[in-house]
Amino acid sequence: MDENLNHLEGVSSPSKPWDRLFLGAVLLLLGAALEPYFEMEIRLWFSASKQNSASLIAFVGALWMFLGRRKEVFGGKGLSKHLPLLFVGVFITVLWLALLMDVRSAVALFSILLLWSSLEFLFAFKRGPSTLLAGLFLLATVPIPGGVMARIGQVLVEAAATVSHALLSPFFEGLELLGYSLVLPSGTAVEVVDDCNGLAGILLFPVLGLILVAYWRVTRWKTVVLMLLLSFVAAFGGNLFRILLTAIFEFQGLSWNHSPLFHEILGLVSLAVFFLPLAWFLFRSKADRAQNGTGTQESKA
């Protein structure tokens, strides 16, 4: 942490009083322009939305990259060219039009573009992996439209029910899939409801993956892409594992399966079973590359 905060000392700041006053005025204007976005994000974080945890963690991750690793993200070149300033004006205009039309996702997206173009104008960016990760963190805070969320959730429920039936059929004779319900000939049934779509984990896992990628300073874009793709698979797998265990417990007549607390614990454990190996894979790949790099340097010496 101290190492990251020390990066702030190496970033150049405006030397003239007029430049400092101008910088402060622009930051104040930027804060005022982004106030509706912050208010909307706060409402999202304290709502029952499936995206609230992922959005909050992504926003904290973006602040961490901008402040704690400022030297890696910003080039420290002072004020940039006029094009980013033009983007600031355009995005402020579009942002307030989105506010007037009450288009929540557009408000979030153009607020992020406003922030990005304003920072580019004020400080200029380094062209590197840390800058890309900071942008991905910001994009992860954009709320997904409710209609799109509902459609994705329905597809995930259908996929989870179908795969669960295919995996459980060899072990439970006569198991049928009726709609989204797994039904035995005895009448015992387990329904895969909307809350079992696993969307919360699918939204959260990529953000957690970005946190790990940023923390271990992964620079290979192929590793980053692979980590993000595997995070979606791990989130779906963890949710599917929870559904399978729930169905097995129900078919075996275990009454403690109906406990809400046990159901929550089962969900957390199922997600951890799939996410922790993913984190371990990233850690080992990073450690192996660092060790190989050290060994190469020693051999050259």
Short mmCIF file of N, CA, C and O in Angstrom, two decimals, residues 165-265:
data_model
loop_
_atom_site.label_atom_id
_atom_site.label_comp_id
_atom_site.label_asym_id
_atom_site.label_seq_id
_atom_site.Cartn_x
_atom_site.Cartn_y
_atom_site.Cartn_z
N HIS A 165 -30.60 -31.45 -15.22
CA HIS A 165 -31.36 -32.66 -15.57
C HIS A 165 -30.46 -33.69 -16.25
O HIS A 165 -30.52 -34.89 -15.95
N ALA A 166 -29.61 -33.22 -17.15
CA ALA A 166 -28.72 -34.14 -17.86
C ALA A 166 -27.72 -34.81 -16.91
O ALA A 166 -27.39 -35.99 -17.07
N LEU A 167 -27.25 -34.08 -15.90
CA LEU A 167 -26.25 -34.63 -14.98
C LEU A 167 -26.88 -35.53 -13.92
O LEU A 167 -26.23 -36.50 -13.46
N LEU A 168 -28.12 -35.26 -13.53
CA LEU A 168 -28.75 -36.04 -12.47
C LEU A 168 -29.52 -37.25 -12.98
O LEU A 168 -29.77 -38.19 -12.20
N SER A 169 -29.90 -37.26 -14.25
CA SER A 169 -30.71 -38.36 -14.79
C SER A 169 -30.08 -39.73 -14.61
O SER A 169 -30.78 -40.70 -14.28
N PRO A 170 -28.76 -39.90 -14.81
CA PRO A 170 -28.18 -41.23 -14.63
C PRO A 170 -28.27 -41.75 -13.19
O PRO A 170 -28.17 -42.97 -12.97
N PHE A 171 -28.47 -40.88 -12.21
CA PHE A 171 -28.46 -41.29 -10.81
C PHE A 171 -29.87 -41.39 -10.21
O PHE A 171 -30.04 -42.01 -9.16
N PHE A 172 -30.85 -40.78 -10.86
CA PHE A 172 -32.22 -40.80 -10.35
C PHE A 172 -33.14 -41.25 -11.48
O PHE A 172 -33.42 -40.49 -12.42
N GLU A 173 -33.57 -42.49 -11.40
CA GLU A 173 -34.38 -43.09 -12.46
C GLU A 173 -35.74 -42.39 -12.56
O GLU A 173 -36.41 -42.12 -11.56
N GLY A 174 -36.13 -42.07 -13.80
CA GLY A 174 -37.41 -41.45 -14.05
C GLY A 174 -37.45 -39.95 -13.82
O GLY A 174 -38.52 -39.34 -13.83
N LEU A 175 -36.30 -39.34 -13.59
CA LEU A 175 -36.25 -37.89 -13.37
C LEU A 175 -36.67 -37.16 -14.64
O LEU A 175 -36.17 -37.44 -15.73
N GLU A 176 -37.61 -36.23 -14.51
CA GLU A 176 -38.11 -35.47 -15.65
C GLU A 176 -37.85 -33.98 -15.45
O GLU A 176 -37.76 -33.50 -14.32
N LEU A 177 -37.77 -33.29 -16.57
CA LEU A 177 -37.64 -31.84 -16.55
C LEU A 177 -38.95 -31.26 -17.07
O LEU A 177 -39.25 -31.33 -18.26
N LEU A 178 -39.74 -30.70 -16.17
CA LEU A 178 -41.02 -30.09 -16.51
C LEU A 178 -40.90 -28.59 -16.34
O LEU A 178 -40.88 -28.09 -15.20
N GLY A 179 -40.79 -27.91 -17.46
CA GLY A 179 -40.52 -26.47 -17.37
C GLY A 179 -39.12 -26.27 -16.84
O GLY A 179 -38.14 -26.70 -17.46
N TYR A 180 -39.02 -25.64 -15.66
CA TYR A 180 -37.73 -25.47 -15.01
C TYR A 180 -37.67 -26.27 -13.71
O TYR A 180 -36.89 -25.95 -12.82
N SER A 181 -38.50 -27.32 -13.61
CA SER A 181 -38.58 -28.13 -12.40
C SER A 181 -38.04 -29.53 -12.67
O SER A 181 -38.34 -30.13 -13.71
N LEU A 182 -37.23 -30.03 -11.73
CA LEU A 182 -36.73 -31.40 -11.77
C LEU A 182 -37.67 -32.24 -10.92
O LEU A 182 -37.77 -32.03 -9.70
N VAL A 183 -38.37 -33.21 -11.53
CA VAL A 183 -39.44 -33.95 -10.86
C VAL A 183 -39.15 -35.45 -10.92
O VAL A 183 -38.89 -36.00 -12.00
N LEU A 184 -39.22 -36.09 -9.74
CA LEU A 184 -39.11 -37.54 -9.65
C LEU A 184 -40.50 -38.18 -9.78
O LEU A 184 -41.51 -37.52 -9.56
N PRO A 185 -40.56 -39.47 -10.15
CA PRO A 185 -41.88 -40.16 -10.22
C PRO A 185 -42.65 -40.10 -8.91
O PRO A 185 -43.88 -40.14 -8.90
N SER A 186 -41.95 -40.00 -7.78
CA SER A 186 -42.62 -39.94 -6.48
C SER A 186 -43.31 -38.61 -6.25
O SER A 186 -44.09 -38.45 -5.30
N GLY A 187 -43.04 -37.63 -7.11
CA GLY A 187 -43.63 -36.30 -6.95
C GLY A 187 -42.70 -35.29 -6.32
O GLY A 187 -42.99 -34.08 -6.31
N THR A 188 -41.58 -35.74 -5.77
CA THR A 188 -40.59 -34.82 -5.21
C THR A 188 -40.00 -33.96 -6.33
O THR A 188 -39.58 -34.49 -7.37
N ALA A 189 -39.98 -32.65 -6.12
CA ALA A 189 -39.56 -31.76 -7.19
C ALA A 189 -38.66 -30.65 -6.65
O ALA A 189 -38.77 -30.25 -5.48
N VAL A 190 -37.77 -30.19 -7.48
CA VAL A 190 -36.91 -29.03 -7.21
C VAL A 190 -37.05 -28.08 -8.39
O VAL A 190 -36.78 -28.45 -9.52
N GLU A 191 -37.50 -26.86 -8.10
CA GLU A 191 -37.70 -25.88 -9.17
C GLU A 191 -36.51 -24.92 -9.22
O GLU A 191 -36.07 -24.39 -8.20
N VAL A 192 -35.98 -24.73 -10.42
CA VAL A 192 -34.92 -23.75 -10.64
C VAL A 192 -35.60 -22.41 -10.90
O VAL A 192 -36.04 -22.12 -12.02
N VAL A 193 -35.66 -21.56 -9.88
CA VAL A 193 -36.38 -20.29 -9.97
C VAL A 193 -35.44 -19.20 -10.49
O VAL A 193 -34.24 -19.42 -10.69
N ASP A 194 -36.01 -18.01 -10.67
CA ASP A 194 -35.23 -16.89 -11.21
C ASP A 194 -34.04 -16.54 -10.32
O ASP A 194 -32.98 -16.13 -10.82
N ASP A 195 -34.22 -16.66 -9.01
CA ASP A 195 -33.12 -16.32 -8.09
C ASP A 195 -31.97 -17.31 -8.18
O ASP A 195 -30.90 -17.07 -7.61
N CYS A 196 -32.19 -18.43 -8.87
CA CYS A 196 -31.13 -19.44 -9.03
C CYS A 196 -30.40 -19.30 -10.37
O CYS A 196 -29.75 -20.25 -10.81
N ASN A 197 -30.53 -18.13 -11.01
CA ASN A 197 -29.90 -17.98 -12.32
C ASN A 197 -28.39 -17.76 -12.23
O ASN A 197 -27.68 -17.88 -13.24
N GLY A 198 -27.86 -17.44 -11.06
CA GLY A 198 -26.42 -17.27 -10.91
C GLY A 198 -25.89 -15.98 -11.48
O GLY A 198 -24.67 -15.79 -11.59
N LEU A 199 -26.79 -15.04 -11.82
CA LEU A 199 -26.35 -13.79 -12.45
C LEU A 199 -25.51 -12.95 -11.50
O LEU A 199 -24.60 -12.24 -11.95
N ALA A 200 -25.81 -13.00 -10.21
CA ALA A 200 -25.03 -12.21 -9.25
C ALA A 200 -23.56 -12.62 -9.29
O ALA A 200 -22.67 -11.76 -9.32
N GLY A 201 -23.30 -13.93 -9.32
CA GLY A 201 -21.92 -14.39 -9.39
C GLY A 201 -21.27 -14.09 -10.73
O GLY A 201 -20.08 -13.76 -10.79
N ILE A 202 -22.03 -14.18 -11.80
CA ILE A 202 -21.50 -13.90 -13.13
C ILE A 202 -21.11 -12.43 -13.27
O ILE A 202 -20.16 -12.09 -13.98
N LEU A 203 -21.83 -11.55 -12.59
CA LEU A 203 -21.46 -10.14 -12.59
C LEU A 203 -20.29 -9.86 -11.66
O LEU A 203 -19.46 -8.97 -11.93
N LEU A 204 -20.19 -10.62 -10.58
CA LEU A 204 -19.18 -10.36 -9.56
C LEU A 204 -17.83 -10.98 -9.88
O LEU A 204 -16.79 -10.35 -9.66
N PHE A 205 -17.82 -12.19 -10.41
CA PHE A 205 -16.56 -12.90 -10.63
C PHE A 205 -15.59 -12.16 -11.56
O PHE A 205 -14.39 -12.11 -11.27
N PRO A 206 -16.04 -11.59 -12.69
CA PRO A 206 -15.08 -10.85 -13.53
C PRO A 206 -14.46 -9.66 -12.80
O PRO A 206 -13.28 -9.35 -13.01
N VAL A 207 -15.25 -8.99 -11.94
CA VAL A 207 -14.71 -7.87 -11.17
C VAL A 207 -13.65 -8.36 -10.19
O VAL A 207 -12.59 -7.75 -10.04
N LEU A 208 -13.93 -9.46 -9.50
CA LEU A 208 -12.94 -10.04 -8.60
C LEU A 208 -11.69 -10.49 -9.37
O LEU A 208 -10.57 -10.35 -8.88
N GLY A 209 -11.92 -11.00 -10.58
CA GLY A 209 -10.79 -11.37 -11.42
C GLY A 209 -9.93 -10.17 -11.78
O GLY A 209 -8.69 -10.24 -11.77
N LEU A 210 -10.58 -9.04 -12.09
CA LEU A 210 -9.84 -7.81 -12.39
C LEU A 210 -9.05 -7.34 -11.17
O LEU A 210 -7.92 -6.82 -11.31
N ILE A 211 -9.64 -7.49 -9.98
CA ILE A 211 -8.93 -7.11 -8.75
C ILE A 211 -7.63 -7.92 -8.63
O ILE A 211 -6.56 -7.37 -8.34
N LEU A 212 -7.72 -9.23 -8.85
CA LEU A 212 -6.53 -10.08 -8.76
C LEU A 212 -5.51 -9.73 -9.84
O LEU A 212 -4.30 -9.68 -9.57
N VAL A 213 -6.00 -9.51 -11.06
CA VAL A 213 -5.10 -9.15 -12.16
C VAL A 213 -4.38 -7.85 -11.87
O VAL A 213 -3.17 -7.71 -12.12
N ALA A 214 -5.11 -6.87 -11.32
CA ALA A 214 -4.50 -5.58 -11.00
C ALA A 214 -3.54 -5.70 -9.82
O ALA A 214 -2.47 -5.08 -9.80
N TYR A 215 -3.93 -6.50 -8.82
CA TYR A 215 -3.10 -6.63 -7.62
C TYR A 215 -1.76 -7.28 -7.94
O TYR A 215 -0.71 -6.86 -7.43
N TRP A 216 -1.78 -8.32 -8.78
CA TRP A 216 -0.56 -9.02 -9.14
C TRP A 216 0.12 -8.42 -10.37
O TRP A 216 1.09 -8.99 -10.88
N ARG A 217 -0.39 -7.28 -10.84
CA ARG A 217 0.21 -6.55 -11.96
C ARG A 217 0.45 -7.45 -13.18
O ARG A 217 1.56 -7.50 -13.74
N VAL A 218 -0.57 -8.17 -13.56
CA VAL A 218 -0.50 -9.02 -14.75
C VAL A 218 -0.49 -8.11 -15.98
O VAL A 218 -1.36 -7.25 -16.15
N THR A 219 0.48 -8.29 -16.85
CA THR A 219 0.63 -7.42 -18.01
C THR A 219 0.30 -8.12 -19.33
O THR A 219 0.14 -7.44 -20.35
N ARG A 220 0.21 -9.44 -19.31
CA ARG A 220 -0.10 -10.16 -20.55
C ARG A 220 -1.59 -10.11 -20.82
O ARG A 220 -2.39 -10.63 -20.02
N TRP A 221 -1.97 -9.51 -21.94
CA TRP A 221 -3.40 -9.33 -22.22
C TRP A 221 -4.09 -10.68 -22.43
O TRP A 221 -5.27 -10.83 -22.13
N LYS A 222 -3.35 -11.68 -22.93
CA LYS A 222 -3.96 -13.00 -23.12
C LYS A 222 -4.34 -13.61 -21.77
O LYS A 222 -5.39 -14.26 -21.65
N THR A 223 -3.51 -13.40 -20.75
CA THR A 223 -3.83 -13.91 -19.42
C THR A 223 -5.05 -13.20 -18.85
O THR A 223 -5.91 -13.83 -18.22
N VAL A 224 -5.14 -11.89 -19.08
CA VAL A 224 -6.29 -11.12 -18.59
C VAL A 224 -7.57 -11.61 -19.25
O VAL A 224 -8.59 -11.84 -18.59
N VAL A 225 -7.54 -11.78 -20.58
CA VAL A 225 -8.73 -12.25 -21.31
C VAL A 225 -9.12 -13.65 -20.84
O VAL A 225 -10.31 -13.94 -20.62
N LEU A 226 -8.12 -14.53 -20.67
CA LEU A 226 -8.41 -15.89 -20.21
C LEU A 226 -9.02 -15.87 -18.81
O LEU A 226 -9.97 -16.61 -18.52
N MET A 227 -8.50 -15.00 -17.95
CA MET A 227 -9.03 -14.89 -16.59
C MET A 227 -10.49 -14.45 -16.60
O MET A 227 -11.32 -14.99 -15.87
N LEU A 228 -10.82 -13.48 -17.45
CA LEU A 228 -12.19 -12.99 -17.52
C LEU A 228 -13.14 -14.07 -18.08
O LEU A 228 -14.25 -14.25 -17.58
N LEU A 229 -12.69 -14.78 -19.10
CA LEU A 229 -13.52 -15.84 -19.67
C LEU A 229 -13.74 -16.97 -18.66
O LEU A 229 -14.87 -17.46 -18.49
N LEU A 230 -12.68 -17.36 -17.97
CA LEU A 230 -12.81 -18.43 -16.98
C LEU A 230 -13.67 -18.00 -15.80
O LEU A 230 -14.32 -18.83 -15.16
N SER A 231 -13.69 -16.69 -15.50
CA SER A 231 -14.50 -16.22 -14.38
C SER A 231 -15.98 -16.41 -14.66
O SER A 231 -16.75 -16.76 -13.75
N PHE A 232 -16.40 -16.19 -15.91
CA PHE A 232 -17.80 -16.45 -16.27
C PHE A 232 -18.13 -17.94 -16.13
O PHE A 232 -19.18 -18.31 -15.59
N VAL A 233 -17.22 -18.78 -16.61
CA VAL A 233 -17.44 -20.23 -16.53
C VAL A 233 -17.48 -20.68 -15.06
O VAL A 233 -18.32 -21.49 -14.67
N ALA A 234 -16.58 -20.14 -14.24
CA ALA A 234 -16.53 -20.51 -12.83
C ALA A 234 -17.80 -20.07 -12.10
O ALA A 234 -18.33 -20.81 -11.26
N ALA A 235 -18.31 -18.89 -12.43
CA ALA A 235 -19.54 -18.41 -11.79
C ALA A 235 -20.72 -19.30 -12.14
O ALA A 235 -21.52 -19.67 -11.27
N PHE A 236 -20.84 -19.66 -13.42
CA PHE A 236 -21.93 -20.55 -13.83
C PHE A 236 -21.76 -21.92 -13.21
O PHE A 236 -22.72 -22.55 -12.74
N GLY A 237 -20.51 -22.42 -13.17
CA GLY A 237 -20.25 -23.73 -12.57
C GLY A 237 -20.56 -23.76 -11.09
O GLY A 237 -21.13 -24.74 -10.58
N GLY A 238 -20.20 -22.70 -10.35
CA GLY A 238 -20.50 -22.65 -8.93
C GLY A 238 -21.99 -22.64 -8.65
O GLY A 238 -22.46 -23.32 -7.73
N ASN A 239 -22.73 -21.88 -9.46
CA ASN A 239 -24.18 -21.85 -9.30
C ASN A 239 -24.81 -23.21 -9.65
O ASN A 239 -25.73 -23.68 -8.97
N LEU A 240 -24.31 -23.84 -10.70
CA LEU A 240 -24.81 -25.15 -11.09
C LEU A 240 -24.52 -26.19 -10.01
O LEU A 240 -25.37 -27.04 -9.70
N PHE A 241 -23.35 -26.11 -9.41
CA PHE A 241 -22.99 -27.02 -8.32
C PHE A 241 -23.95 -26.87 -7.15
O PHE A 241 -24.37 -27.86 -6.53
N ARG A 242 -24.34 -25.64 -6.82
CA ARG A 242 -25.30 -25.41 -5.74
C ARG A 242 -26.67 -26.01 -6.06
O ARG A 242 -27.31 -26.62 -5.21
N ILE A 243 -27.10 -25.86 -7.33
CA ILE A 243 -28.40 -26.42 -7.73
C ILE A 243 -28.37 -27.94 -7.64
O ILE A 243 -29.32 -28.59 -7.17
N LEU A 244 -27.27 -28.54 -8.08
CA LEU A 244 -27.14 -30.00 -8.04
C LEU A 244 -27.18 -30.51 -6.60
O LEU A 244 -27.87 -31.49 -6.29
N LEU A 245 -26.44 -29.85 -5.71
CA LEU A 245 -26.45 -30.28 -4.31
C LEU A 245 -27.83 -30.11 -3.68
O LEU A 245 -28.29 -30.97 -2.93
N THR A 246 -28.51 -28.99 -4.01
CA THR A 246 -29.85 -28.76 -3.48
C THR A 246 -30.80 -29.86 -3.94
O THR A 246 -31.61 -30.39 -3.14
N ALA A 247 -30.71 -30.24 -5.22
CA ALA A 247 -31.58 -31.29 -5.75
C ALA A 247 -31.28 -32.64 -5.10
O ALA A 247 -32.20 -33.38 -4.72
N ILE A 248 -30.01 -32.95 -4.92
CA ILE A 248 -29.63 -34.23 -4.31
C ILE A 248 -30.13 -34.30 -2.87
O ILE A 248 -30.69 -35.32 -2.44
N PHE A 249 -29.95 -33.21 -2.12
CA PHE A 249 -30.42 -33.20 -0.73
C PHE A 249 -31.94 -33.36 -0.68
O PHE A 249 -32.46 -34.08 0.17
N GLU A 250 -32.64 -32.68 -1.60
CA GLU A 250 -34.09 -32.76 -1.61
C GLU A 250 -34.56 -34.17 -1.97
O GLU A 250 -35.48 -34.71 -1.33
N PHE A 251 -33.93 -34.77 -2.97
CA PHE A 251 -34.33 -36.11 -3.39
C PHE A 251 -34.02 -37.16 -2.31
O PHE A 251 -34.66 -38.22 -2.26
N GLN A 252 -33.01 -36.87 -1.47
CA GLN A 252 -32.66 -37.79 -0.39
C GLN A 252 -33.49 -37.53 0.87
O GLN A 252 -33.34 -38.25 1.87
N GLY A 253 -34.35 -36.51 0.82
CA GLY A 253 -35.24 -36.24 1.95
C GLY A 253 -34.58 -35.57 3.13
O GLY A 253 -35.02 -35.75 4.28
N LEU A 254 -33.52 -34.82 2.91
CA LEU A 254 -32.83 -34.13 4.00
C LEU A 254 -33.55 -32.83 4.31
O LEU A 254 -33.57 -31.90 3.51
N SER A 255 -34.15 -32.74 5.51
CA SER A 255 -34.99 -31.60 5.85
C SER A 255 -34.18 -30.32 6.05
O SER A 255 -34.68 -29.22 5.81
N TRP A 256 -32.91 -30.43 6.50
CA TRP A 256 -32.12 -29.22 6.75
C TRP A 256 -31.78 -28.49 5.47
O TRP A 256 -31.27 -27.38 5.50
N ASN A 257 -32.11 -29.09 4.32
CA ASN A 257 -31.92 -28.40 3.06
C ASN A 257 -32.87 -27.20 2.92
O ASN A 257 -32.63 -26.30 2.12
N HIS A 258 -33.96 -27.17 3.72
CA HIS A 258 -34.93 -26.09 3.62
C HIS A 258 -34.57 -24.89 4.48
O HIS A 258 -35.30 -23.90 4.48
N SER A 259 -33.48 -24.95 5.20
CA SER A 259 -33.06 -23.83 6.03
C SER A 259 -32.51 -22.70 5.16
O SER A 259 -31.58 -22.93 4.36
N PRO A 260 -33.04 -21.48 5.26
CA PRO A 260 -32.52 -20.35 4.45
C PRO A 260 -31.04 -20.10 4.72
O PRO A 260 -30.29 -19.79 3.79
N LEU A 261 -30.62 -20.22 6.00
CA LEU A 261 -29.22 -19.98 6.33
C LEU A 261 -28.33 -21.02 5.66
O LEU A 261 -27.28 -20.68 5.08
N PHE A 262 -28.75 -22.29 5.73
CA PHE A 262 -27.95 -23.34 5.08
C PHE A 262 -27.89 -23.11 3.58
O PHE A 262 -26.85 -23.34 2.96
N HIS A 263 -29.00 -22.66 2.98
CA HIS A 263 -29.03 -22.42 1.54
C HIS A 263 -28.05 -21.31 1.15
O HIS A 263 -27.37 -21.42 0.13
N GLU A 264 -27.95 -20.27 1.98
CA GLU A 264 -27.01 -19.19 1.71
C GLU A 264 -25.57 -19.67 1.85
O GLU A 264 -24.71 -19.35 1.03
N ILE A 265 -25.32 -20.42 2.92
CA ILE A 265 -23.97 -20.96 3.13
C ILE A 265 -23.58 -21.89 1.98
O ILE A 265 -22.44 -21.86 1.48
#
